[in-house]
C-alpha cells in the first residue's frame, strides 16, 4: 500500500506535495518522490522518508505536481523503483497505489514496440501505455491505457504542458480535495486536511480530470457526478494532539470513540439488513486485529442472538467453499482496503451471501462491495497498530447483538447500563497508566512472552500478543489457557513471562488453576484482574487491576490495558512505535 497525492492551483506545488506526503507515511514509508511541471516535468525521488527527500531536494518550479510515498510490492525500495515513473519522452509522469497483475505481459509488448523501461516496478507500464495511446487528449489516453491493465490501482497522471491532472481508481482509494481555485488529490483524508475538508470520493472505474478551476468526473466515457463529503475531522484529528505517538493518542481517544460509535447507532434505529433476512447463521471474516474483534463478536452474538456464528480468517476463506445456507456475512476491516478481506467479501457475494461491512473509512472499497456498511466512528487511525478501531468494532458488534437480542428485558436493561458505563471504565484503565507502565518496563526486558485467557477473553490474549509483537518486537503468543498443558508448557521458564487475563466469569476457577501451573514452571506471572481480587494477589508476581463489570464487556477493558502494556514496553525498547518495521496500516496486496 502506498500514499499518492496531487496538487494543481496557483501556489508552488513542491512544498504542498511534500506536506501532504508526510501525512500519508503511515500508508508506506520505504521510498518517495514528486514530479512538478512548469513547462517540462522535473522529478525528484529516492529511497527513504519524505523528510530526508525534502532536505536533499533542489527547488522545483511549478504549480502542478504529483507525489508518492511507497510500500514496495514489486522491486525493492530504491531511487529507480520509487515513484513517479515516466514514459520514454519524460513528458508523462505517473504515481500509483495498487498492483498491476499483468504488467510483465504489457512490459514485453511495450518493449517490443520500442519502449525503454528502467525500473522493476509493475507501475512503470502505465506511463508507457499512456504514451502509446496519447494523441493530444490526455484523459482519453489514460482511459485507453487502463483498459489494458489488470489489477488494482489508484493513479494520478501529470503531463508536460497540460494544465490538468488525470486521476483514476479501481480497488484502491483516492479522494479529490476541493479548494478555492486549487484542488488536491490524495489516497486518504489526513493528507488534505491542512487545506480543505471538502472531498469527493471516486468510485471504481471513475476518471477525474482536475484543473485549477474545477473537477470533471467521467465513467465509461460519460460525465458522472459524485456526492461532496464534508470531512468531520480537524487537522488535529490527524495530528498527535500533543501525544508522543499516534498509538498513545489513539489509545487515549477510546472513551470518546466508544461514545461516538455507540451514540451514532443508539440514536439511529437503522436496521441492519443482515439481521432482517431470516438468517440462521452468521459468518464473520477479517484479518489481524479485526479478526480478534470478530472472535469476541462470536461470543457476544452466540450469547445474545442464540445463532451459530463462524469466524474465518479472510485470507483462508479464499481456499474453501463454505456452506452458506441461510447465512449472512459480516466483514470487519478498519481500513476497508485489506485485499484478503475484500476478495473474500466478493467471493461470498458472488455465492449469493448478503454481506454487511463494518469499517472505519467512508467511501472505502469494502463499503462499495458490501450490501450494507456500518461505519465505526474511530476517526483517522494513523498508527499502524490498531487500537481504537478494535474497540469501536466491538461497539458495533455489541449494538448489533443487543438490538436483535433474544435475552429477557431485565438482562437487556443490564447490558444497556453496562455498555453505557464503558467510556468511564476505559478512562479508569487509562488513569492507571503509570502502574501499567511499570510492568511494561519489566516486560521489555524479555524476548518471549505468552498471553493466556479463556472464553470471551481468549481473543483478548491473541490481541494482547499481537500488539506486543507489532510494536515492541518481543515474540509473543496468545494461547487459550486450557491449551498450555498440551504443548506450550515446554517453553515456560524464568525467561518467558506469562500475562494472564483473569475475568470474574465462568472461567475464573479454571484460570486460577492455570496460574498455579504457570508459577510451578517458574515463569514470571503478570495477571490482569478485577480490582479487589485477593486470590490473584497471592498467585501472581504482578497484578494489573481493571474496573469490575459485566464479563461480556471485559474484552474492551482488558484490551485497553494490554494496548498500554505493549506501548510502554515498545517505548522502553526504543522501537519506532507508529511505523513498525515491515508493516503497513492496511495491506492492499494478498
Ligand atoms: C493491527 O494492529 C494491524 N495493523 C493489522 O493486523 C490489521 O488489523 C490487519 O491488517 C487488518 O486491517 P483492517 O482492519 O484494516 O482490514
Coordinates of C-alpha atoms and ligand atoms in Angstrom, one line a residue:
X1 CA 0.0 0.0 0.0
X2 CA 1.3 3.4 -0.9
X3 CA 0.2 7.1 -0.4
X4 CA -0.3 9.2 -3.6
X5 CA -1.0 12.9 -3.8
X6 CA -1.6 15.6 -6.5
X7 CA -1.9 19.4 -6.5
X8 CA -3.0 21.9 -9.1
X9 CA -3.5 25.6 -8.3
X10 CA -1.8 28.9 -8.1
X11 CA 0.8 28.1 -5.4
X12 CA 4.2 26.4 -5.8
X13 CA 3.3 22.6 -5.8
X14 CA 6.6 21.3 -4.2
X15 CA 6.0 22.3 -0.5
X16 CA 2.3 21.3 -0.7
X17 CA 3.1 17.9 -2.2
X18 CA 5.8 17.2 0.5
X19 CA 3.4 18.2 3.3
X20 CA 0.6 16.0 2.0
X21 CA 3.0 13.1 1.6
X22 CA 4.3 13.5 5.1
X23 CA 0.7 12.9 6.3
X24 CA 0.4 9.7 4.4
X25 CA 3.6 8.0 5.5
X26 CA 1.6 5.6 7.7
X27 CA 0.5 4.0 4.3
X28 CA 4.1 3.2 3.4
X29 CA 7.4 4.8 4.0
X30 CA 10.2 2.9 2.2
X31 CA 10.8 5.4 -0.6
X32 CA 9.1 8.5 -2.1
X33 CA 9.2 11.1 -4.8
X34 CA 7.5 14.1 -6.5
X35 CA 7.2 15.4 -10.0
X36 CA 6.4 19.1 -10.7
X37 CA 5.7 20.7 -14.1
X38 CA 6.1 24.2 -15.3
X39 CA 6.8 23.6 -18.9
X40 CA 8.8 20.4 -18.6
X41 CA 8.4 17.8 -15.9
X42 CA 11.0 17.7 -13.1
X43 CA 11.2 14.5 -11.0
X44 CA 13.0 14.1 -7.7
X45 CA 12.7 10.7 -5.9
X46 CA 14.7 8.4 -3.7
X47 CA 14.6 5.6 -1.1
X48 CA 13.8 6.7 2.4
X49 CA 11.4 9.0 4.2
X50 CA 9.8 12.3 3.0
X51 CA 11.7 14.4 5.5
X52 CA 15.0 13.2 4.0
X53 CA 13.9 13.7 0.5
X54 CA 12.7 17.3 1.2
X55 CA 16.1 18.0 2.8
X56 CA 18.1 16.9 -0.2
X57 CA 15.8 18.2 -2.9
X58 CA 16.5 21.2 -5.1
X59 CA 13.8 23.8 -5.7
X60 CA 11.4 22.5 -8.3
X61 CA 9.3 25.2 -10.0
X62 CA 5.7 24.6 -11.0
X63 CA 2.1 25.0 -9.7
X64 CA 1.0 21.5 -10.7
X65 CA 2.5 18.2 -9.5
X66 CA 2.2 14.7 -8.1
X67 CA 3.8 12.7 -5.3
X68 CA 4.1 9.3 -3.8
X69 CA 5.3 7.5 -0.6
X70 CA 5.8 3.8 -1.1
X71 CA 5.4 0.4 0.4
X72 CA 7.2 -1.8 -2.0
X73 CA 5.4 -4.7 -3.7
X74 CA 7.3 -5.1 -7.0
X75 CA 11.0 -4.0 -6.9
X76 CA 12.9 -3.3 -3.7
X77 CA 12.9 0.2 -2.3
X78 CA 15.3 2.3 -4.3
X79 CA 15.7 5.5 -6.2
X80 CA 14.9 3.9 -9.6
X81 CA 11.9 2.0 -8.3
X82 CA 10.5 5.0 -6.4
X83 CA 7.6 6.8 -7.9
X84 CA 6.8 8.9 -10.0
X85 CA 7.5 6.9 -13.1
X86 CA 8.0 8.4 -16.6
X87 CA 7.4 7.4 -20.2
X88 CA 10.2 7.4 -22.8
X89 CA 9.8 11.1 -23.6
X90 CA 9.7 12.2 -20.0
X91 CA 6.5 14.1 -20.7
X92 CA 4.2 11.8 -18.8
X93 CA 4.6 11.1 -15.1
X94 CA 2.5 8.7 -13.0
X95 CA 2.2 7.8 -9.3
X96 CA 0.3 4.6 -8.5
X97 CA -1.1 2.7 -5.5
X98 CA -2.1 -0.9 -6.1
X99 CA -0.8 -3.9 -8.1
X100 CA -0.8 -4.4 -11.9
X101 CA -1.1 -8.2 -12.2
X102 CA -0.5 -8.4 -16.0
X103 CA 2.5 -5.9 -16.0
X104 CA 5.0 -8.5 -17.2
X105 CA 3.0 -9.2 -20.4
X106 CA 2.3 -5.5 -21.0
X107 CA 6.0 -4.7 -20.4
X108 CA 7.2 -7.3 -23.0
X109 CA 4.6 -5.9 -25.5
X110 CA 5.8 -2.3 -25.0
X111 CA 9.5 -3.2 -25.1
X112 CA 8.6 -4.9 -28.4
X113 CA 7.1 -1.6 -29.6
X114 CA 10.3 0.2 -28.7
X115 CA 9.6 1.5 -25.1
X116 CA 12.6 1.6 -22.7
X117 CA 12.0 0.5 -19.1
X118 CA 14.3 1.5 -16.2
X119 CA 12.7 0.0 -13.1
X120 CA 11.5 -3.4 -11.7
X121 CA 8.1 -2.0 -10.8
X122 CA 4.7 -3.0 -12.1
X123 CA 3.7 0.7 -12.2
X124 CA 6.1 1.7 -15.0
X125 CA 3.9 0.1 -17.6
X126 CA 1.3 2.8 -17.0
X127 CA 3.1 5.9 -18.3
X128 CA 4.4 3.9 -21.3
X129 CA 0.8 2.7 -22.1
X130 CA -0.4 6.3 -21.9
X131 CA 2.4 7.4 -24.2
X132 CA 1.3 4.7 -26.6
X133 CA -2.3 5.9 -26.7
X134 CA -1.6 9.7 -26.4
X135 CA -2.9 11.6 -29.4
X136 CA -3.4 15.1 -27.8
X137 CA -6.1 14.1 -25.3
X138 CA -4.6 13.0 -22.0
X139 CA -7.8 11.6 -20.3
X140 CA -8.6 9.6 -23.5
X141 CA -5.1 8.2 -23.4
X142 CA -5.4 7.3 -19.7
X143 CA -8.8 5.6 -20.2
X144 CA -7.5 3.6 -23.2
X145 CA -4.3 2.6 -21.2
X146 CA -6.4 1.4 -18.2
X147 CA -8.4 -0.9 -20.5
X148 CA -5.2 -2.9 -20.9
X149 CA -4.4 -3.0 -17.2
X150 CA -5.5 -5.9 -15.0
X151 CA -5.2 -5.4 -11.2
X152 CA -5.8 -2.7 -8.7
X153 CA -4.9 0.9 -9.0
X154 CA -5.3 4.4 -7.9
X155 CA -3.2 6.7 -10.2
X156 CA -2.5 10.4 -10.8
X157 CA -1.1 11.4 -14.2
X158 CA 0.8 14.6 -14.9
X159 CA 1.7 15.6 -18.5
X160 CA 4.1 18.3 -19.6
X161 CA 2.3 21.4 -20.8
X162 CA -1.1 20.1 -19.7
X163 CA -2.8 22.4 -17.1
X164 CA -4.6 19.4 -15.6
X165 CA -4.1 16.2 -13.6
X166 CA -5.9 13.0 -14.5
X167 CA -6.8 10.6 -11.7
X168 CA -8.4 7.1 -11.8
X169 CA -9.2 4.2 -9.4
X170 CA -10.0 0.6 -9.3
X171 CA -10.0 -1.2 -5.9
X172 CA -7.7 1.4 -4.3
X173 CA -8.9 4.5 -2.5
X174 CA -8.5 8.0 -4.0
X175 CA -10.2 11.3 -3.0
X176 CA -10.2 14.8 -4.5
X177 CA -9.9 17.7 -2.0
X178 CA -11.8 20.7 -3.3
X179 CA -10.1 24.1 -2.7
X180 CA -10.6 27.7 -3.8
X181 CA -9.1 27.9 -7.3
X182 CA -6.9 24.9 -6.4
X183 CA -7.5 21.2 -6.0
X184 CA -5.9 18.4 -4.1
X185 CA -5.7 14.6 -4.8
X186 CA -4.8 12.1 -2.1
X187 CA -5.1 8.4 -1.1
X188 CA -6.6 9.4 2.2
X189 CA -8.1 12.3 4.2
X190 CA -5.3 13.3 6.5
X191 CA -3.3 14.5 3.5
X192 CA -5.7 17.3 2.6
X193 CA -7.0 18.4 6.0
X194 CA -4.4 21.3 6.2
X195 CA -6.0 22.8 3.1
X196 CA -9.7 21.7 2.9
X197 CA -12.4 19.5 4.5
X198 CA -14.4 19.2 1.3
X199 CA -13.8 15.9 -0.6
X200 CA -15.1 13.8 -3.5
X201 CA -14.7 10.0 -3.3
X202 CA -14.1 8.4 -6.7
X203 CA -15.8 5.1 -7.5
X204 CA -14.1 2.2 -9.1
X205 CA -13.9 3.0 -12.9
X206 CA -14.2 6.7 -12.4
X207 CA -11.7 9.0 -14.2
X208 CA -11.2 12.5 -12.8
X209 CA -9.9 15.5 -14.8
X210 CA -8.7 18.0 -12.3
X211 CA -7.8 21.6 -13.2
X212 CA -7.2 24.7 -11.1
X213 CA -10.7 25.8 -11.9
X214 CA -12.7 22.6 -11.5
X215 CA -13.2 18.9 -11.4
X216 CA -14.8 16.7 -14.1
X217 CA -15.6 13.1 -13.5
X218 CA -16.1 10.6 -16.3
X219 CA -17.1 6.9 -16.3
X220 CA -17.3 4.7 -19.4
X221 CA -17.0 7.9 -21.5
X222 CA -19.9 9.7 -19.8
X223 CA -19.9 12.6 -17.3
X224 CA -20.8 11.4 -13.7
X225 CA -21.4 13.3 -10.5
X226 CA -20.1 12.2 -7.1
X227 CA -21.5 13.5 -3.8
X228 CA -19.3 16.0 -2.0
X229 CA -18.5 15.0 1.6
X230 CA -17.6 17.4 4.4
X231 CA -15.0 15.6 6.5
X232 CA -15.8 15.9 10.2
X233 CA -12.2 15.6 11.2
X234 CA -10.0 18.5 12.1
X235 CA -6.3 18.8 11.1
X236 CA -5.5 18.0 14.8
X237 CA -7.5 14.8 14.5
X238 CA -4.9 13.8 12.1
X239 CA -2.1 15.1 14.2
X240 CA -0.9 13.8 17.5
X241 CA -2.7 16.2 19.8
X242 CA 0.3 16.5 22.0
X243 CA 1.0 12.8 22.5
X244 CA 4.4 11.4 21.7
X245 CA 3.0 8.8 19.3
X246 CA -0.2 8.4 17.3
X247 CA -0.6 5.0 19.1
X248 CA -0.8 6.6 22.5
X249 CA -3.1 9.3 21.3
X250 CA -5.4 6.8 19.7
X251 CA -5.4 4.6 22.9
X252 CA -6.5 7.7 24.9
X253 CA -9.2 8.5 22.4
X254 CA -11.2 5.3 23.2
X255 CA -13.7 6.7 25.7
X256 CA -14.7 9.3 23.1
X257 CA -14.6 6.7 20.3
X258 CA -17.0 4.4 22.3
X259 CA -19.4 7.3 22.9
X260 CA -19.2 8.5 19.2
X261 CA -19.8 5.0 17.8
X262 CA -22.5 4.0 20.3
X263 CA -24.0 7.4 20.2
X264 CA -24.3 7.2 16.4
X265 CA -26.2 3.9 16.5
X266 CA -28.4 4.0 19.5
X267 CA -29.9 7.3 18.1
X268 CA -30.5 6.0 14.6
X269 CA -32.7 2.9 14.6
X270 CA -31.2 1.9 11.2
X271 CA -32.0 -1.7 10.7
X272 CA -29.1 -4.0 9.9
X273 CA -30.4 -5.6 6.8
X274 CA -28.5 -8.7 7.6
X275 CA -30.4 -9.3 10.8
X276 CA -33.8 -9.0 9.0
X277 CA -33.2 -11.5 6.2
X278 CA -34.1 -14.5 8.4
X279 CA -30.6 -15.8 8.5
X280 CA -29.9 -18.7 10.9
X281 CA -26.1 -18.5 11.0
X282 CA -23.5 -15.8 10.7
X283 CA -20.0 -15.9 9.2
X284 CA -17.7 -13.2 10.3
X285 CA -14.5 -12.6 8.3
X286 CA -11.5 -10.4 8.9
X287 CA -7.7 -10.2 9.3
X288 CA -5.3 -9.3 12.1
X289 CA -6.8 -7.2 14.9
X290 CA -10.2 -7.1 13.1
X291 CA -10.2 -10.9 13.2
X292 CA -9.7 -10.8 17.0
X293 CA -12.7 -8.4 17.2
X294 CA -14.6 -10.9 15.2
X295 CA -13.7 -13.7 17.6
X296 CA -15.0 -11.6 20.5
X297 CA -18.1 -10.9 18.3
X298 CA -18.8 -14.7 18.2
X299 CA -19.1 -14.9 22.0
X300 CA -21.3 -11.8 22.1
X301 CA -23.6 -12.9 19.3
X302 CA -23.9 -16.6 20.3
X303 CA -24.9 -15.4 23.8
X304 CA -27.3 -12.7 22.8
X305 CA -28.7 -13.9 19.5
X306 CA -28.5 -17.7 20.0
X307 CA -27.5 -18.3 16.4
X308 CA -24.5 -20.2 15.1
X309 CA -21.6 -17.9 14.4
X310 CA -18.5 -18.9 12.4
X311 CA -15.4 -16.7 12.4
X312 CA -12.9 -17.1 9.5
X313 CA -9.6 -15.5 8.6
X314 CA -10.3 -13.8 5.3
X315 CA -7.0 -14.9 3.8
X316 CA -8.1 -18.5 4.4
X317 CA -11.7 -18.2 3.3
X318 CA -10.4 -18.0 -0.3
X319 CA -9.4 -21.6 -0.2
X320 CA -12.6 -23.5 0.6
X321 CA -16.3 -23.3 -0.2
X322 CA -18.2 -22.5 2.9
X323 CA -21.8 -23.8 3.4
X324 CA -23.7 -20.6 3.2
X325 CA -27.3 -21.9 3.6
X326 CA -29.4 -19.2 5.5
X327 CA -26.1 -17.5 6.3
X328 CA -25.3 -13.8 6.5
X329 CA -21.7 -12.5 6.5
X330 CA -20.1 -9.6 8.3
X331 CA -16.7 -8.3 7.1
X332 CA -14.7 -6.3 9.6
X333 CA -12.0 -4.1 8.3
X334 CA -10.7 -0.8 9.8
X335 CA -9.2 0.5 6.6
X336 CA -11.8 -1.0 4.3
X337 CA -8.9 -1.8 1.9
X338 CA -7.4 -5.1 3.1
X339 CA -7.1 -7.1 -0.1
X340 CA -7.7 -10.5 1.6
X341 CA -10.9 -9.3 3.2
X342 CA -12.2 -7.6 0.0
X343 CA -11.5 -10.7 -2.0
X344 CA -13.4 -12.9 0.5
X345 CA -16.3 -10.4 0.5
X346 CA -16.6 -10.5 -3.3
X347 CA -16.5 -14.4 -3.2
X348 CA -19.3 -14.5 -0.6
X349 CA -21.4 -12.0 -2.6
X350 CA -20.8 -14.0 -5.8
X351 CA -22.1 -17.0 -3.9
X352 CA -25.3 -15.0 -3.1
X353 CA -24.5 -14.4 0.6
X354 CA -25.6 -11.0 1.9
X355 CA -22.5 -9.1 3.3
X356 CA -22.5 -6.4 5.9
X357 CA -19.3 -4.4 6.2
X358 CA -18.1 -2.9 9.5
X359 CA -15.4 -0.3 8.6
X360 CA -13.8 3.0 9.6
X361 CA -13.3 4.6 6.2
X362 CA -16.2 6.3 4.4
X363 CA -16.0 5.6 0.7
X364 CA -13.6 2.7 1.2
X365 CA -13.7 -0.3 -1.2
X366 CA -15.3 -2.5 1.5
X367 CA -18.2 -0.1 1.7
X368 CA -18.6 -0.4 -2.1
X369 CA -18.6 -4.2 -2.1
X370 CA -20.9 -4.7 0.9
X371 CA -24.7 -4.8 0.7
X372 CA -24.7 -2.5 3.7
X373 CA -22.0 -0.8 5.6
X374 CA -21.9 0.2 9.3
X375 CA -19.2 2.7 10.0
X376 CA -17.3 2.7 13.2
X377 CA -16.6 6.2 14.4
X378 CA -13.0 5.8 15.4
X379 CA -11.7 8.8 13.3
X380 CA -8.4 8.5 11.4
X381 CA -6.3 5.7 12.8
X382 CA -2.7 6.7 11.9
X383 CA -0.6 4.3 14.0
X384 CA 0.0 1.0 12.2
X385 CA -1.0 -0.8 15.4
X386 CA -4.8 -0.9 15.5
X387 CA -6.2 0.1 18.9
X388 CA -9.3 2.4 18.9
X389 CA -10.6 0.7 15.8
X390 CA -10.7 -2.6 17.7
X391 CA -12.8 -1.1 20.5
X392 CA -15.1 0.7 18.0
X393 CA -15.6 -2.6 16.1
X394 CA -16.7 -4.2 19.3
X395 CA -19.1 -1.4 20.0
X396 CA -20.9 -2.1 16.7
X397 CA -20.9 -5.9 17.4
X398 CA -22.5 -5.2 20.8
X399 CA -25.0 -2.8 19.3
X400 CA -25.9 -5.4 16.6
X401 CA -26.3 -8.2 19.1
X402 CA -28.2 -6.1 21.7
X403 CA -30.5 -4.6 19.0
X404 CA -31.7 -8.1 17.9
X405 CA -31.1 -10.0 21.1
X406 CA -33.3 -12.8 22.3
X407 CA -32.5 -12.1 26.0
X408 CA -35.2 -11.1 28.5
X409 CA -35.9 -7.4 29.2
X410 CA -34.0 -7.5 32.6
X411 CA -30.8 -8.8 31.0
X412 CA -31.1 -6.3 28.2
X413 CA -31.5 -3.4 30.6
X414 CA -28.4 -4.7 32.4
X415 CA -26.5 -4.8 29.1
X416 CA -27.6 -1.2 28.2
X417 CA -26.4 0.0 31.5
X418 CA -23.2 -1.9 31.3
X419 CA -22.3 -0.6 27.8
X420 CA -23.1 3.0 28.8
X421 CA -20.6 2.7 31.7
X422 CA -17.8 1.6 29.3
X423 CA -16.3 5.0 28.5
X424 CA -15.9 5.7 32.2
X425 CA -14.4 2.3 32.9
X426 CA -12.0 2.6 30.0
X427 CA -11.0 6.0 31.4
X428 CA -10.2 4.3 34.7
X429 CA -7.8 2.0 32.9
X430 CA -6.2 4.9 31.2
X431 CA -5.9 6.7 34.5
X432 CA -4.0 3.7 35.8
X433 CA -1.4 4.2 33.0
X434 CA 1.6 4.7 35.4
X435 CA 1.1 1.3 37.1
X436 CA 0.8 -0.4 33.7
X437 CA 3.9 1.4 32.5
X438 CA 5.8 -0.1 35.5
X439 CA 5.0 -3.7 34.5
X440 CA 5.7 -2.8 30.8
X441 CA 9.2 -1.7 31.6
X442 CA 9.7 -5.0 33.3
X443 CA 8.3 -7.0 30.4
X444 CA 10.5 -5.0 28.0
X445 CA 13.5 -6.9 29.3
X446 CA 12.3 -10.2 27.9
X447 CA 12.4 -11.6 24.3
X448 CA 9.5 -14.0 24.5
X449 CA 6.1 -14.0 26.3
X450 CA 2.7 -15.8 26.5
X451 CA -0.7 -14.3 26.8
X452 CA -3.4 -16.6 28.1
X453 CA -7.2 -16.2 28.6
X454 CA -10.4 -18.3 28.4
X455 CA -13.8 -17.8 26.9
X456 CA -14.5 -14.3 25.7
X457 CA -11.1 -13.2 26.8
X458 CA -9.2 -15.8 24.7
X459 CA -9.3 -13.5 21.7
X460 CA -8.1 -10.7 24.1
X461 CA -5.0 -12.9 24.7
X462 CA -4.5 -13.1 21.0
X463 CA -4.9 -9.3 20.6
X464 CA -2.5 -8.6 23.5
X465 CA 0.1 -10.8 22.0
X466 CA -0.3 -9.2 18.5
X467 CA 0.0 -5.7 19.9
X468 CA 3.2 -6.6 21.8
X469 CA 4.7 -8.3 18.8
X470 CA 3.9 -5.5 16.4
X471 CA 5.3 -2.6 18.3
X472 CA 8.0 -4.0 20.7
X473 CA 9.3 -6.8 18.6
X474 CA 9.0 -9.2 21.6
X475 CA 8.0 -12.6 20.3
X476 CA 4.6 -13.1 21.9
X477 CA 2.0 -15.9 21.6
X478 CA -1.7 -15.7 22.5
X479 CA -3.0 -19.0 23.8
X480 CA -6.3 -20.4 25.2
X481 CA -5.2 -21.0 28.8
X482 CA -6.5 -24.6 28.6
X483 CA -4.2 -25.3 25.7
X484 CA -0.9 -24.5 27.5
X485 CA -0.6 -28.0 29.0
X486 CA -0.9 -29.6 25.5
X487 CA 2.5 -28.3 24.5
X488 CA 3.4 -24.7 25.2
X489 CA 4.2 -25.6 28.8
X490 CA 7.5 -26.8 27.4
X491 CA 8.5 -23.2 26.7
X492 CA 7.8 -21.8 30.1
X493 CA 10.8 -20.8 32.2
X494 CA 12.1 -17.8 34.2
X495 CA 12.9 -16.2 30.8
X496 CA 9.3 -16.5 29.5
X497 CA 6.8 -14.3 31.3
X498 CA 3.1 -15.1 31.1
X499 CA 0.4 -12.4 31.0
X500 CA -2.9 -13.9 32.2
X501 CA -6.3 -12.3 31.7
X502 CA -8.5 -13.4 34.6
X503 CA -12.2 -12.4 34.3
X504 CA -14.8 -12.8 37.0
X505 CA -16.9 -15.2 34.9
X506 CA -17.4 -18.9 34.4
X507 CA -13.7 -19.2 33.5
X508 CA -12.4 -17.9 36.9
X509 CA -11.7 -21.1 38.7
X510 CA -10.0 -22.8 35.7
X511 CA -7.8 -19.7 35.2
X512 CA -6.7 -19.8 38.9
X513 CA -5.6 -23.4 38.3
X514 CA -3.7 -22.3 35.2
X515 CA -1.9 -19.6 37.1
X516 CA -0.7 -22.1 39.7
X517 CA 0.5 -24.4 36.8
X518 CA 2.4 -21.4 35.3
X519 CA 4.1 -20.5 38.6
X520 CA 5.1 -24.1 39.1
X521 CA 7.1 -23.9 35.9
X522 CA 9.0 -20.8 37.0
X523 CA 7.5 -18.2 34.6
X524 CA 7.2 -14.6 35.8
X525 CA 3.4 -14.0 36.0
X526 CA 1.6 -10.8 35.3
X527 CA -2.2 -11.0 35.9
X528 CA -4.9 -8.7 34.6
X529 CA -7.6 -8.9 37.2
X530 CA -10.6 -7.0 38.5
X531 CA -10.0 -4.7 41.5
X532 CA -10.4 -6.3 44.9
X533 CA -9.5 -9.9 43.8
X534 CA -7.3 -11.1 46.7
X535 CA -6.8 -14.6 45.4
X536 CA -4.8 -13.2 42.4
X537 CA -2.5 -11.2 44.7
X538 CA -1.4 -14.5 46.3
X539 CA -0.7 -16.2 42.9
X540 CA 0.7 -13.6 40.5
X541 CA 4.1 -11.7 40.7
X542 CA 2.4 -8.5 39.5
X543 CA -1.3 -7.6 39.1
X544 CA -2.7 -5.0 36.7
X545 CA -6.1 -4.1 38.2
X546 CA -9.0 -3.2 36.0
X547 CA -12.5 -2.0 37.0
X548 CA -15.2 -4.5 37.8
X549 CA -18.0 -5.0 35.3
X550 CA -20.3 -7.4 33.3
X551 CA -18.0 -10.1 31.9
X552 CA -19.4 -9.7 28.4
X553 CA -17.8 -6.2 28.3
X554 CA -14.5 -7.3 29.9
X555 CA -12.7 -7.7 26.5
X556 CA -13.0 -3.9 25.9
X557 CA -11.5 -3.0 29.3
X558 CA -8.8 -5.7 29.3
X559 CA -7.7 -4.9 25.7
X560 CA -7.1 -1.2 26.5
X561 CA -4.8 -2.3 29.4
X562 CA -2.9 -4.6 27.1
X563 CA -2.6 -1.9 24.5
X564 CA -0.9 0.3 27.1
X565 CA 1.4 -2.6 28.2
X566 CA 2.5 -3.1 24.6
X567 CA 3.0 0.6 24.0
X568 CA 5.2 1.2 27.1
X569 CA 7.2 -2.0 26.5
X570 CA 7.9 -0.7 23.0
X571 CA 8.8 2.7 24.3
X572 CA 11.2 1.2 26.8
X573 CA 12.9 -0.7 24.0
X574 CA 13.1 2.5 21.8
X575 CA 11.0 1.0 19.0
X576 CA 9.6 3.1 16.1
X577 CA 6.1 2.7 17.6
X578 CA 3.9 4.3 14.9
X579 CA 5.8 2.7 12.0
X580 CA 7.0 -0.7 13.0
X581 CA 9.4 -2.4 10.6
X582 CA 8.0 -4.5 7.7
X583 CA 4.4 -3.4 8.5
X584 CA 1.8 -1.0 6.9
X585 CA -1.5 0.3 8.1
X586 CA -3.6 -1.7 5.7
X587 CA -2.4 -4.5 3.5
X588 CA -3.8 -4.0 0.0
X589 CA -1.9 -6.9 -1.5
X590 CA -2.7 -10.6 -1.0
Ligands
LIG1 C1 -3.2 -4.5 13.6 O1 -2.6 -3.7 14.5 C2 -2.6 -4.5 12.3 N1 -2.4 -3.2 11.8 C3 -3.2 -5.5 11.3 O2 -3.2 -6.7 11.9 C4 -4.6 -5.1 10.9 O3 -5.5 -5.3 11.9 C5 -5.0 -6.0 9.7 O4 -4.1 -5.8 8.7 C6 -6.4 -5.8 9.3 O5 -6.6 -4.5 8.8 P1 -8.1 -3.9 8.5 O6 -8.8 -3.9 9.8 O7 -7.8 -2.5 8.0 O8 -8.7 -4.8 7.5

